[in-house]
mmCIF file with all atom_site columns, C-alpha atoms in Angstrom:
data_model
loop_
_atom_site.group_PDB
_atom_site.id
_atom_site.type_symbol
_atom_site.label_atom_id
_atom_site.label_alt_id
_atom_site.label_comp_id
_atom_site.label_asym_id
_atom_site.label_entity_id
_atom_site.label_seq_id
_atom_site.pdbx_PDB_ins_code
_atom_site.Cartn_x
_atom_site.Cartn_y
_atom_site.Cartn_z
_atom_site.occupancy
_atom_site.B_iso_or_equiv
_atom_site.pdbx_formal_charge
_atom_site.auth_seq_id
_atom_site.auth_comp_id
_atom_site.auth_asym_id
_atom_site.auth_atom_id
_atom_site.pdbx_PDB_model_num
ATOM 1   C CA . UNK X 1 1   ? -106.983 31.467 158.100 1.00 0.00 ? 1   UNK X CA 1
ATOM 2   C CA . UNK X 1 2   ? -105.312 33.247 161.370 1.00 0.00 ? 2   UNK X CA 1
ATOM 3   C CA . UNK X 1 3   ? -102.979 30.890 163.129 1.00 0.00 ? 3   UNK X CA 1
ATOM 4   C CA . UNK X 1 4   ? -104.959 31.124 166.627 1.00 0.00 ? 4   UNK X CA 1
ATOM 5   C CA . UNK X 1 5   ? -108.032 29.789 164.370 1.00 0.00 ? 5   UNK X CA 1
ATOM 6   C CA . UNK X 1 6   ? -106.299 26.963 162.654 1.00 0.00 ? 6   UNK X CA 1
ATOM 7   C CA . UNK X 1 7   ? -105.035 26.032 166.468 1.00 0.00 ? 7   UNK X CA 1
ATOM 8   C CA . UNK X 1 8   ? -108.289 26.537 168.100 1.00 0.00 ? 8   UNK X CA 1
ATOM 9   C CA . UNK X 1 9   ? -110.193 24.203 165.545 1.00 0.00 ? 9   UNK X CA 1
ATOM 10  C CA . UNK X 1 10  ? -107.615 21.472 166.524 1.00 0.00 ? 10  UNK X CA 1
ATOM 11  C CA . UNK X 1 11  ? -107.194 21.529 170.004 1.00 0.00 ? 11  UNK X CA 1
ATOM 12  C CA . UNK X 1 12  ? -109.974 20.498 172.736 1.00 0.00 ? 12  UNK X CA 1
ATOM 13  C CA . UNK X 1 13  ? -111.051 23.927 173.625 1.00 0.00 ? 13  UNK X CA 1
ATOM 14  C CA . UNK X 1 14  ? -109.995 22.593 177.515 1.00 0.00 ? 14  UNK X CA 1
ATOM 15  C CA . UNK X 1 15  ? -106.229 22.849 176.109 1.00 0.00 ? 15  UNK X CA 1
ATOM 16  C CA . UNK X 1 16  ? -106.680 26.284 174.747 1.00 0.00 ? 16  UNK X CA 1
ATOM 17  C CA . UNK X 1 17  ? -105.126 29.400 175.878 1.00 0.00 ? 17  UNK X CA 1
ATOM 18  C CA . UNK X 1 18  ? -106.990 32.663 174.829 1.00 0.00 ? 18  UNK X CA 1
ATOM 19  C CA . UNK X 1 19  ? -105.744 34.397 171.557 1.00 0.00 ? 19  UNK X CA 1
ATOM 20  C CA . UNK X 1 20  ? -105.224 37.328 173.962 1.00 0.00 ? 20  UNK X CA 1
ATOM 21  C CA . UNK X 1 21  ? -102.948 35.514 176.667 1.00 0.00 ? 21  UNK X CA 1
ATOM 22  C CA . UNK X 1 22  ? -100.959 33.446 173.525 1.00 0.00 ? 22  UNK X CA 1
ATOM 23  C CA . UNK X 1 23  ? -100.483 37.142 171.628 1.00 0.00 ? 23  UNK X CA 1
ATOM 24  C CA . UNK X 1 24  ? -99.432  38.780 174.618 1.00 0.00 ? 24  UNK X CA 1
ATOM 25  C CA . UNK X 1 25  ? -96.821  35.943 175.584 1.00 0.00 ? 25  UNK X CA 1
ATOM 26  C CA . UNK X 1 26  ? -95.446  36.708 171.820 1.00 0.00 ? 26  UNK X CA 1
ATOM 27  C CA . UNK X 1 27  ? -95.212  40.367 172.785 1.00 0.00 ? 27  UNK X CA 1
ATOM 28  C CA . UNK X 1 28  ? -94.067  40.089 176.488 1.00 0.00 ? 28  UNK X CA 1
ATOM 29  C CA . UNK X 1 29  ? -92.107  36.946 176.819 1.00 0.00 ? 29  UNK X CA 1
ATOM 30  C CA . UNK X 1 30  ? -89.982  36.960 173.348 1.00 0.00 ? 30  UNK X CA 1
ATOM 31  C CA . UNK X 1 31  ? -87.369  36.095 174.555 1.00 0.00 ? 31  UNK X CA 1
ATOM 32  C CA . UNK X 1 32  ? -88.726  32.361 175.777 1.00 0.00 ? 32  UNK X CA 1
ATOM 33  C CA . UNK X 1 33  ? -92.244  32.021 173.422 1.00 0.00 ? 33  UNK X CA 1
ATOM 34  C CA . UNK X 1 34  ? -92.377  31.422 169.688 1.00 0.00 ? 34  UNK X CA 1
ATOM 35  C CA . UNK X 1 35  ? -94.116  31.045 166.779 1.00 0.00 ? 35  UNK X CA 1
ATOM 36  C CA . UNK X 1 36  ? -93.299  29.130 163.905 1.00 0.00 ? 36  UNK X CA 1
ATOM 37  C CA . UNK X 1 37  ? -95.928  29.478 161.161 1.00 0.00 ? 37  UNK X CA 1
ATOM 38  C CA . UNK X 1 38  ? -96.312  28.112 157.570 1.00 0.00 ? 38  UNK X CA 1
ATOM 39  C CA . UNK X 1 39  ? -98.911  27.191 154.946 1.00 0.00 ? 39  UNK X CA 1
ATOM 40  C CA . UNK X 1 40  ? -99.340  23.856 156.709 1.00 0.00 ? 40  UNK X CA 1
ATOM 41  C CA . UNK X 1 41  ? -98.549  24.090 160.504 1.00 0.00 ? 41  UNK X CA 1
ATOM 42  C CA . UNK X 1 42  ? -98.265  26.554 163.143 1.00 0.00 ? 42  UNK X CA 1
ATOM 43  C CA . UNK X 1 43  ? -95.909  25.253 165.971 1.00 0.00 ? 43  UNK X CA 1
ATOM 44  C CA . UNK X 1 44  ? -95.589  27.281 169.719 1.00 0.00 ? 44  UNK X CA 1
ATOM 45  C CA . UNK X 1 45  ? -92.596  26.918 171.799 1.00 0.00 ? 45  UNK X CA 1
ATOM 46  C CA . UNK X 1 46  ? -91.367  27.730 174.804 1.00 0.00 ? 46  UNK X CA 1
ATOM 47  C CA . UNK X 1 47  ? -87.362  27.904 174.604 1.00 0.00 ? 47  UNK X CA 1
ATOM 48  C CA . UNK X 1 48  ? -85.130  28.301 177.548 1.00 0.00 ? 48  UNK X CA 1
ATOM 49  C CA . UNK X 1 49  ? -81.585  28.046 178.626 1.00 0.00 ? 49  UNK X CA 1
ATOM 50  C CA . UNK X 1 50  ? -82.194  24.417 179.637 1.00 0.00 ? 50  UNK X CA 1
ATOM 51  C CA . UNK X 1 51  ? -85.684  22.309 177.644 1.00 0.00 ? 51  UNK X CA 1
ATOM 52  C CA . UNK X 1 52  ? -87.924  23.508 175.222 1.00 0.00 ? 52  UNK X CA 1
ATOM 53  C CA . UNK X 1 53  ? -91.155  23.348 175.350 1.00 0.00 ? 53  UNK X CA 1
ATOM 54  C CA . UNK X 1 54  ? -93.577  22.429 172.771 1.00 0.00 ? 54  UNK X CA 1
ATOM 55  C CA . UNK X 1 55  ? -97.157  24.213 173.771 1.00 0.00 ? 55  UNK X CA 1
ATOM 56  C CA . UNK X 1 56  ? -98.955  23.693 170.387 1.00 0.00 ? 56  UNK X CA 1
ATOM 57  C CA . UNK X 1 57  ? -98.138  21.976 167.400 1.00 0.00 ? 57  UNK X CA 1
ATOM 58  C CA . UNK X 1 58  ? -100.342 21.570 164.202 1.00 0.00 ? 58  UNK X CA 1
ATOM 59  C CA . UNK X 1 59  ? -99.973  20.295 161.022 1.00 0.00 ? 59  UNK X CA 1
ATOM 60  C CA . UNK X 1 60  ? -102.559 20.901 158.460 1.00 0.00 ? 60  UNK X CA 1
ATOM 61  C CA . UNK X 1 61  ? -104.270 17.832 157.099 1.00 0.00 ? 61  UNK X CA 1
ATOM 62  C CA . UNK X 1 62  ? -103.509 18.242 153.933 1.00 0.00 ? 62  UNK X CA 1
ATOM 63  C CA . UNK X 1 63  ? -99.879  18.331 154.668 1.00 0.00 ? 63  UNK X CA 1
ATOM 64  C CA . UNK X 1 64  ? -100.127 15.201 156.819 1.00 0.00 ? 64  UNK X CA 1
ATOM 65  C CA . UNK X 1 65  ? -98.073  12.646 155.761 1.00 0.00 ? 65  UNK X CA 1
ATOM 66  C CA . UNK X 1 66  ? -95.388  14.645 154.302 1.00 0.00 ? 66  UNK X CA 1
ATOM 67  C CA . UNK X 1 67  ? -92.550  14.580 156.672 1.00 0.00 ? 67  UNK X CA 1
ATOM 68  C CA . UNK X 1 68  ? -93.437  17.757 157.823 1.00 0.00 ? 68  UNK X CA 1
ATOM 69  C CA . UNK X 1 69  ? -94.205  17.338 161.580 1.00 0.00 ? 69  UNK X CA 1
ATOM 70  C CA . UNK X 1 70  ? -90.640  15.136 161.232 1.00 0.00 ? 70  UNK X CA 1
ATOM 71  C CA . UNK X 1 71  ? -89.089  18.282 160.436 1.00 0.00 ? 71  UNK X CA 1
ATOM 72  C CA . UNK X 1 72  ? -90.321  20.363 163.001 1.00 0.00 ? 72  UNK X CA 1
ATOM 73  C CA . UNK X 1 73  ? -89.362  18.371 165.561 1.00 0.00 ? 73  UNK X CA 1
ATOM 74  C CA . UNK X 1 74  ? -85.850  17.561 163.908 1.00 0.00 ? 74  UNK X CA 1
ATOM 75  C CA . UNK X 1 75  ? -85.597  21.383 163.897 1.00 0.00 ? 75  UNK X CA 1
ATOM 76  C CA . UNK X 1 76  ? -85.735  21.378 167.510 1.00 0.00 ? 76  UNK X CA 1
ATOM 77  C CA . UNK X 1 77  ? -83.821  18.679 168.168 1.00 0.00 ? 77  UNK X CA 1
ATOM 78  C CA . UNK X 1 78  ? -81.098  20.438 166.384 1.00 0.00 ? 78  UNK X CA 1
ATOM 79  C CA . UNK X 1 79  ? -81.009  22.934 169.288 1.00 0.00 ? 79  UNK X CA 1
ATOM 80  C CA . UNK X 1 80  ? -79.143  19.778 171.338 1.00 0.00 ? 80  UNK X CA 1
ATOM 81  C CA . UNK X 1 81  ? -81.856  20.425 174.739 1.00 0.00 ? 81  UNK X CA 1
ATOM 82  C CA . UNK X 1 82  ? -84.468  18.315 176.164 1.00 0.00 ? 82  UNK X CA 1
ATOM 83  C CA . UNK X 1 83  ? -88.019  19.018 173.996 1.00 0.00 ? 83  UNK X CA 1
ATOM 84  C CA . UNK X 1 84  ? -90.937  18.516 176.606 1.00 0.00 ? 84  UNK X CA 1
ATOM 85  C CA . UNK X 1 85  ? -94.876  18.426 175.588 1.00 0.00 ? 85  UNK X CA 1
ATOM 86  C CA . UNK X 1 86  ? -98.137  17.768 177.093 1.00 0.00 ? 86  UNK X CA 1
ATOM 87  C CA . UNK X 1 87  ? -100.494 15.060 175.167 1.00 0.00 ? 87  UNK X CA 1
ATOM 88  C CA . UNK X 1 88  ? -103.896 14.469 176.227 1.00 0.00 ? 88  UNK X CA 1
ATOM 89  C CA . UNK X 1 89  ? -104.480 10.336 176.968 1.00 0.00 ? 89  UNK X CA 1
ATOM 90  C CA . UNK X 1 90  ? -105.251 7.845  174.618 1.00 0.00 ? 90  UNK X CA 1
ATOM 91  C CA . UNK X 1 91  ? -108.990 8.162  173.788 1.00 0.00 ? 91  UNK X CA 1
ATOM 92  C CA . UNK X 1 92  ? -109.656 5.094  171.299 1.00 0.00 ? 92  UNK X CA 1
ATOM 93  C CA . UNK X 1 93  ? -113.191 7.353  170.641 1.00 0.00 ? 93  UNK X CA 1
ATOM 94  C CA . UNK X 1 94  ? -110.919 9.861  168.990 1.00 0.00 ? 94  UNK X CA 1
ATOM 95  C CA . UNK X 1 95  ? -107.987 8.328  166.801 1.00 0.00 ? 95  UNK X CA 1
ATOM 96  C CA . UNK X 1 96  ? -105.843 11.917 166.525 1.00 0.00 ? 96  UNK X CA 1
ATOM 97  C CA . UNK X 1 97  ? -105.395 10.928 170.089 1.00 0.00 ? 97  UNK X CA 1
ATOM 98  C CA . UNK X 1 98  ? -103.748 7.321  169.176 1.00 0.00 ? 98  UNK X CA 1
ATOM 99  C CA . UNK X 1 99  ? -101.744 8.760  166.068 1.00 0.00 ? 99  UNK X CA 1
ATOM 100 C CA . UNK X 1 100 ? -100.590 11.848 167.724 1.00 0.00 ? 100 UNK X CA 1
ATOM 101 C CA . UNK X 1 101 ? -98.711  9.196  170.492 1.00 0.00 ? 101 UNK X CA 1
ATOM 102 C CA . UNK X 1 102 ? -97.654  6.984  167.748 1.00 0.00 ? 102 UNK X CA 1
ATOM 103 C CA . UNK X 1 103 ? -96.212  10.185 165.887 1.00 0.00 ? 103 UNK X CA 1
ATOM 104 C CA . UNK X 1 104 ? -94.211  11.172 169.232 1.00 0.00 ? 104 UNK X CA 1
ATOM 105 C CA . UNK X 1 105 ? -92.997  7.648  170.127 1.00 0.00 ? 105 UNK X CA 1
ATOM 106 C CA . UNK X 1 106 ? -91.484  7.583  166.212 1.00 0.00 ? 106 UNK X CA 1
ATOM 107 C CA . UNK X 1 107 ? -89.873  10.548 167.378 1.00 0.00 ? 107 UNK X CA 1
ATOM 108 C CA . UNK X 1 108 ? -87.974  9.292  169.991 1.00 0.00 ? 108 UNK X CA 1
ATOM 109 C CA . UNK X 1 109 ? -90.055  10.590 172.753 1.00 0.00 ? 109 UNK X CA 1
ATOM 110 C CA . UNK X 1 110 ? -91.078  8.709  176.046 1.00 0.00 ? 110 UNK X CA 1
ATOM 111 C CA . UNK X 1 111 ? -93.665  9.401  178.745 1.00 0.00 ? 111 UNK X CA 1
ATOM 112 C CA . UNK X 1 112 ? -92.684  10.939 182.037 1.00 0.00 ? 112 UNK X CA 1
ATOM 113 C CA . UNK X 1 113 ? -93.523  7.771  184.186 1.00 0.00 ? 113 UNK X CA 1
ATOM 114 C CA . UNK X 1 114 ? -93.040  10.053 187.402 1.00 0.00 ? 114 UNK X CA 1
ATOM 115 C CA . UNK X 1 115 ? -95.265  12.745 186.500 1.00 0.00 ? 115 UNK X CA 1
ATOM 116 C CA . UNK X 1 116 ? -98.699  13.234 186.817 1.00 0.00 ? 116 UNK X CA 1
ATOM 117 C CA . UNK X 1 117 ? -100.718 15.794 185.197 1.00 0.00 ? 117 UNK X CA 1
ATOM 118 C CA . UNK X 1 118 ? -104.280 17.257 186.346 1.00 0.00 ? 118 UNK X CA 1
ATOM 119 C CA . UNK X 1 119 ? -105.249 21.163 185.836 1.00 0.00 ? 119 UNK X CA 1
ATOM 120 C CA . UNK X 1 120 ? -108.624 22.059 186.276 1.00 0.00 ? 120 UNK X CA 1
ATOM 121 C CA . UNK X 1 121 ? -109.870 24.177 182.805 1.00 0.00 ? 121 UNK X CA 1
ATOM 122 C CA . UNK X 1 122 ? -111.179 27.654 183.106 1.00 0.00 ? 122 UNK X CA 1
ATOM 123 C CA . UNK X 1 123 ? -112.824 27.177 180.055 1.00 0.00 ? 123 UNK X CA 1
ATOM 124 C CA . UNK X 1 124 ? -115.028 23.814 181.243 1.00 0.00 ? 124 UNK X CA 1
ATOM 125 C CA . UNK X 1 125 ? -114.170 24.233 184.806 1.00 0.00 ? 125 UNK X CA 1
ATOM 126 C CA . UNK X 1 126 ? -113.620 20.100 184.562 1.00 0.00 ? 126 UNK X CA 1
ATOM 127 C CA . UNK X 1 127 ? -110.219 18.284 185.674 1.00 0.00 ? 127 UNK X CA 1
ATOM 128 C CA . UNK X 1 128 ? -108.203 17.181 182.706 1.00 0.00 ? 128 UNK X CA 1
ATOM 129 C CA . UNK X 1 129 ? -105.369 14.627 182.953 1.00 0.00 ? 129 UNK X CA 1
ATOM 130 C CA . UNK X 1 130 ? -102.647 14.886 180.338 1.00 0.00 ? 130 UNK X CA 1
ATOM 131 C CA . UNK X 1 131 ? -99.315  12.853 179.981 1.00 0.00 ? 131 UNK X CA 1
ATOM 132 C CA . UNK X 1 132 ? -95.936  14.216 179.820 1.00 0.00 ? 132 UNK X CA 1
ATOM 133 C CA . UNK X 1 133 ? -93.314  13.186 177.215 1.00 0.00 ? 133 UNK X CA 1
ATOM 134 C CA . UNK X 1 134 ? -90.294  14.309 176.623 1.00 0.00 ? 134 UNK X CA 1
ATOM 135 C CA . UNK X 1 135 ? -87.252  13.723 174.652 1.00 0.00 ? 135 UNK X CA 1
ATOM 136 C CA . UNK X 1 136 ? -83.461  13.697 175.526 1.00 0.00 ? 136 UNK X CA 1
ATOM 137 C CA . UNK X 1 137 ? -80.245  14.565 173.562 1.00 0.00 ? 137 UNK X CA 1
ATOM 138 C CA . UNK X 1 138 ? -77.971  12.945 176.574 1.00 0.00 ? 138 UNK X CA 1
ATOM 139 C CA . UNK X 1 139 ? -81.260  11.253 178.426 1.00 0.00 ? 139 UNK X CA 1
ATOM 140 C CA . UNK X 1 140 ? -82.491  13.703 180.804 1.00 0.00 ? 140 UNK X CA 1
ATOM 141 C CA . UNK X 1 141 ? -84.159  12.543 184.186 1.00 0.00 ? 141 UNK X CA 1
ATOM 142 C CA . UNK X 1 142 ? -87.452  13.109 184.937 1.00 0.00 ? 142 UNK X CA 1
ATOM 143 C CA . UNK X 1 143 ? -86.722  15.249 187.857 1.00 0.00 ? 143 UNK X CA 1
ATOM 144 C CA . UNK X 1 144 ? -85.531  17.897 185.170 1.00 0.00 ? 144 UNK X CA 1
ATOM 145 C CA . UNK X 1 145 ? -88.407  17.221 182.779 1.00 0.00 ? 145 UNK X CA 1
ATOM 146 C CA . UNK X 1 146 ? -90.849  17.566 186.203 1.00 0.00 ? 146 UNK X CA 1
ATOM 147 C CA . UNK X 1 147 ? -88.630  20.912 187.333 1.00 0.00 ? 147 UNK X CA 1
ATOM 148 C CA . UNK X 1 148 ? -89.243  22.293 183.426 1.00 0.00 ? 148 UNK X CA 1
ATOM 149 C CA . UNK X 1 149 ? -92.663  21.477 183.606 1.00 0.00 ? 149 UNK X CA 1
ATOM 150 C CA . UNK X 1 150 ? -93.173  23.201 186.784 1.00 0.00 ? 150 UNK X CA 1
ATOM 151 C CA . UNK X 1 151 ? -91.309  26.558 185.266 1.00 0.00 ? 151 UNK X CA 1
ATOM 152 C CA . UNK X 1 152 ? -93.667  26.685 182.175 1.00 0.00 ? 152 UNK X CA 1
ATOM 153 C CA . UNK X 1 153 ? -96.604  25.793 184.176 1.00 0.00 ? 153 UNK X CA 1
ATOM 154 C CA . UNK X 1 154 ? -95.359  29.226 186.011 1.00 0.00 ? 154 UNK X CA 1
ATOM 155 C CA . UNK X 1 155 ? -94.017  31.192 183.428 1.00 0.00 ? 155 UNK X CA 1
ATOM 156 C CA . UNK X 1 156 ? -96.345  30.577 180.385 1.00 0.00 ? 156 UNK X CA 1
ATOM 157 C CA . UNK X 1 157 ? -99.529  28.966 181.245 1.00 0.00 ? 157 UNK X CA 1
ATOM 158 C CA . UNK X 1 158 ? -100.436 30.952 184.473 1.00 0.00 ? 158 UNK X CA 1
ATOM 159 C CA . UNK X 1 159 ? -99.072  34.055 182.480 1.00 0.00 ? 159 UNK X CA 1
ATOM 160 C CA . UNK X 1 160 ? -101.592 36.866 183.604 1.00 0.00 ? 160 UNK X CA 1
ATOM 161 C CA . UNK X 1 161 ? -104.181 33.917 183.847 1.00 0.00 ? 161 UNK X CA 1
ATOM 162 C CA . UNK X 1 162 ? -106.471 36.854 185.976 1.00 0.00 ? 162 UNK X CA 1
ATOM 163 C CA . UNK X 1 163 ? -106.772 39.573 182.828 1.00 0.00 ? 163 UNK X CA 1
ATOM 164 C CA . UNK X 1 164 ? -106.996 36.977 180.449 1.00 0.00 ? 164 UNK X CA 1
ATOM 165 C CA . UNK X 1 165 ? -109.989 34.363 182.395 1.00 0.00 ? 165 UNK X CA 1
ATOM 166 C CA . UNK X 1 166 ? -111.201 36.154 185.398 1.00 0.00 ? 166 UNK X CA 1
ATOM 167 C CA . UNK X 1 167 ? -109.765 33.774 187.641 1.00 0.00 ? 167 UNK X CA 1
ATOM 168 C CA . UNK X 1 168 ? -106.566 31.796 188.280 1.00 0.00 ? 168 UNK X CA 1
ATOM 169 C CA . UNK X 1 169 ? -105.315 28.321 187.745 1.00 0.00 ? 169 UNK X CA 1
ATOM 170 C CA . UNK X 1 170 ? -104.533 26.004 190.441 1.00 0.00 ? 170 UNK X CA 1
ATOM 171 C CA . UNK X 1 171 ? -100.787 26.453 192.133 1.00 0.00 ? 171 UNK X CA 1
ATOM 172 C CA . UNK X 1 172 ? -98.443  24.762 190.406 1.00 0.00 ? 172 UNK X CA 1
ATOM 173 C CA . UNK X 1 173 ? -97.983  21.708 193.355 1.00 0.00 ? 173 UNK X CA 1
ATOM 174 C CA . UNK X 1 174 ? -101.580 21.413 192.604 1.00 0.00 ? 174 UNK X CA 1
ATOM 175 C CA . UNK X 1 175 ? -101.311 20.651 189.501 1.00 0.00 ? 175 UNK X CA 1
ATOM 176 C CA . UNK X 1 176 ? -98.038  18.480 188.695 1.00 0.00 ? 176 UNK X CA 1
ATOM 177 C CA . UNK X 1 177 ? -96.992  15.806 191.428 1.00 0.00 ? 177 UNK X CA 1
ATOM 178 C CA . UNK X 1 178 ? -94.256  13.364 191.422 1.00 0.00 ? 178 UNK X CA 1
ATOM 179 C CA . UNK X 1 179 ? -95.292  9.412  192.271 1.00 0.00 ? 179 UNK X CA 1
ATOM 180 C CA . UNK X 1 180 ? -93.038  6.756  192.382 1.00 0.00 ? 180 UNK X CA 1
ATOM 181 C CA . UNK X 1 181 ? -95.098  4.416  189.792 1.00 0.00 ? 181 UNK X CA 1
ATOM 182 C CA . UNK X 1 182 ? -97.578  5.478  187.188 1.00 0.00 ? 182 UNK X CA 1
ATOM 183 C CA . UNK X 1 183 ? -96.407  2.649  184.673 1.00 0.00 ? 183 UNK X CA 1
ATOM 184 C CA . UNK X 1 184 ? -100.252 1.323  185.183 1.00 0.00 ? 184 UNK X CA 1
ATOM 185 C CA . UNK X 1 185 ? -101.643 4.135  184.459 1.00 0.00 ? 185 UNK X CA 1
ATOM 186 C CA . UNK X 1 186 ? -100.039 4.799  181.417 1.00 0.00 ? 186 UNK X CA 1
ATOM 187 C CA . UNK X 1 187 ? -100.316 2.572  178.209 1.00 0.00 ? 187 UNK X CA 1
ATOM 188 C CA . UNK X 1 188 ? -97.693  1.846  175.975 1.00 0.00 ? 188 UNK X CA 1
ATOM 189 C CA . UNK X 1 189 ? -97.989  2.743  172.642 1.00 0.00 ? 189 UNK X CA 1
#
């Protein structure tokens, strides 16, 4: 199976980029987007000078289990820079939801208490909220993780948004906003 497929099974379709925009990020942007594919995952990145960015990460479930998503994220790590990634809420309907958080949290990761998170989808045209983690060789501040979120909101995600869905997503202030207090909004996991 292609890797957009095994991705676009996985993922709420409201998460999705087109195979078009992600293809043509791997072709124009090489330099900052990646693709690390194997028999049992298929992890995109964003990788700057500063963060990475984790856009999509899958891990086969026949592989679950395994250490594998462990590695992946150790792999990362390894490059010694703050690894930021966008989760969708805790949705006790769906338990990938609740064991994708748990898997994070085991990682070392942490929400972005400052950050919130609402993008309206092109695909469903409905507002989704998703929570930021992130995780920190030398305990980054959130400004930074809110100032790399804001740069791949800009540099990947809006990435020829036009060609690829007829329209364009909201500005970036829009979409990502700093508040002094989410802690109630957000559940601990």
């Amino acid at each position: 199976m292609h890797w957009y497929e095994k991705l676009n099974q996985y993922f709420p379709i409201e998460e999705m980029k087109s195979k078009e925009h992600m293809e043509t990020l791997l072709k124009e942007r090489p330099e900052i987007y990646h693709k690390d594919e194997g028999p049992g995952h298929v992890l995109m990145y964003v990788e700057t000078d500063d963060f990475v960015f984790i856009d999509y990460l899958f891990v086969a479930k026949s592989t679950r289990g395994q250490g594998l998503g462990h590695k992946l994220i150790e792999k990362l790590k390894q490059k010694g820079k703050p690894i930021i990634l966008e989760v969708e809420p805790v949705n006790y309907e769906d338990t990938d939801t609740e064991k994708r958080l748990r898997f994070y949290k085991r990682e070392g990761f942490e929400h972005a208490r400052t950050i919130g998170y609402r993008r309206r989808s092109l695909a469903t045209k409905e507002i989704n909220e998703m929570e930021i983690l992130y995780w920190s060789p030398d305990e980054a501040s959130e400004d930074l993780v809110y100032e790399a979120m804001k740069k791949t909101y800009n540099m990947i995600h809006t990435y020829k948004d036009e060609k690829f869905y007829g329209e364009s997503y909201q500005p970036v202030d829009e979409v990502l906003t700093v508040e002094e207090k989410r802690d109630d909004l957000l559940q601990d996991i």
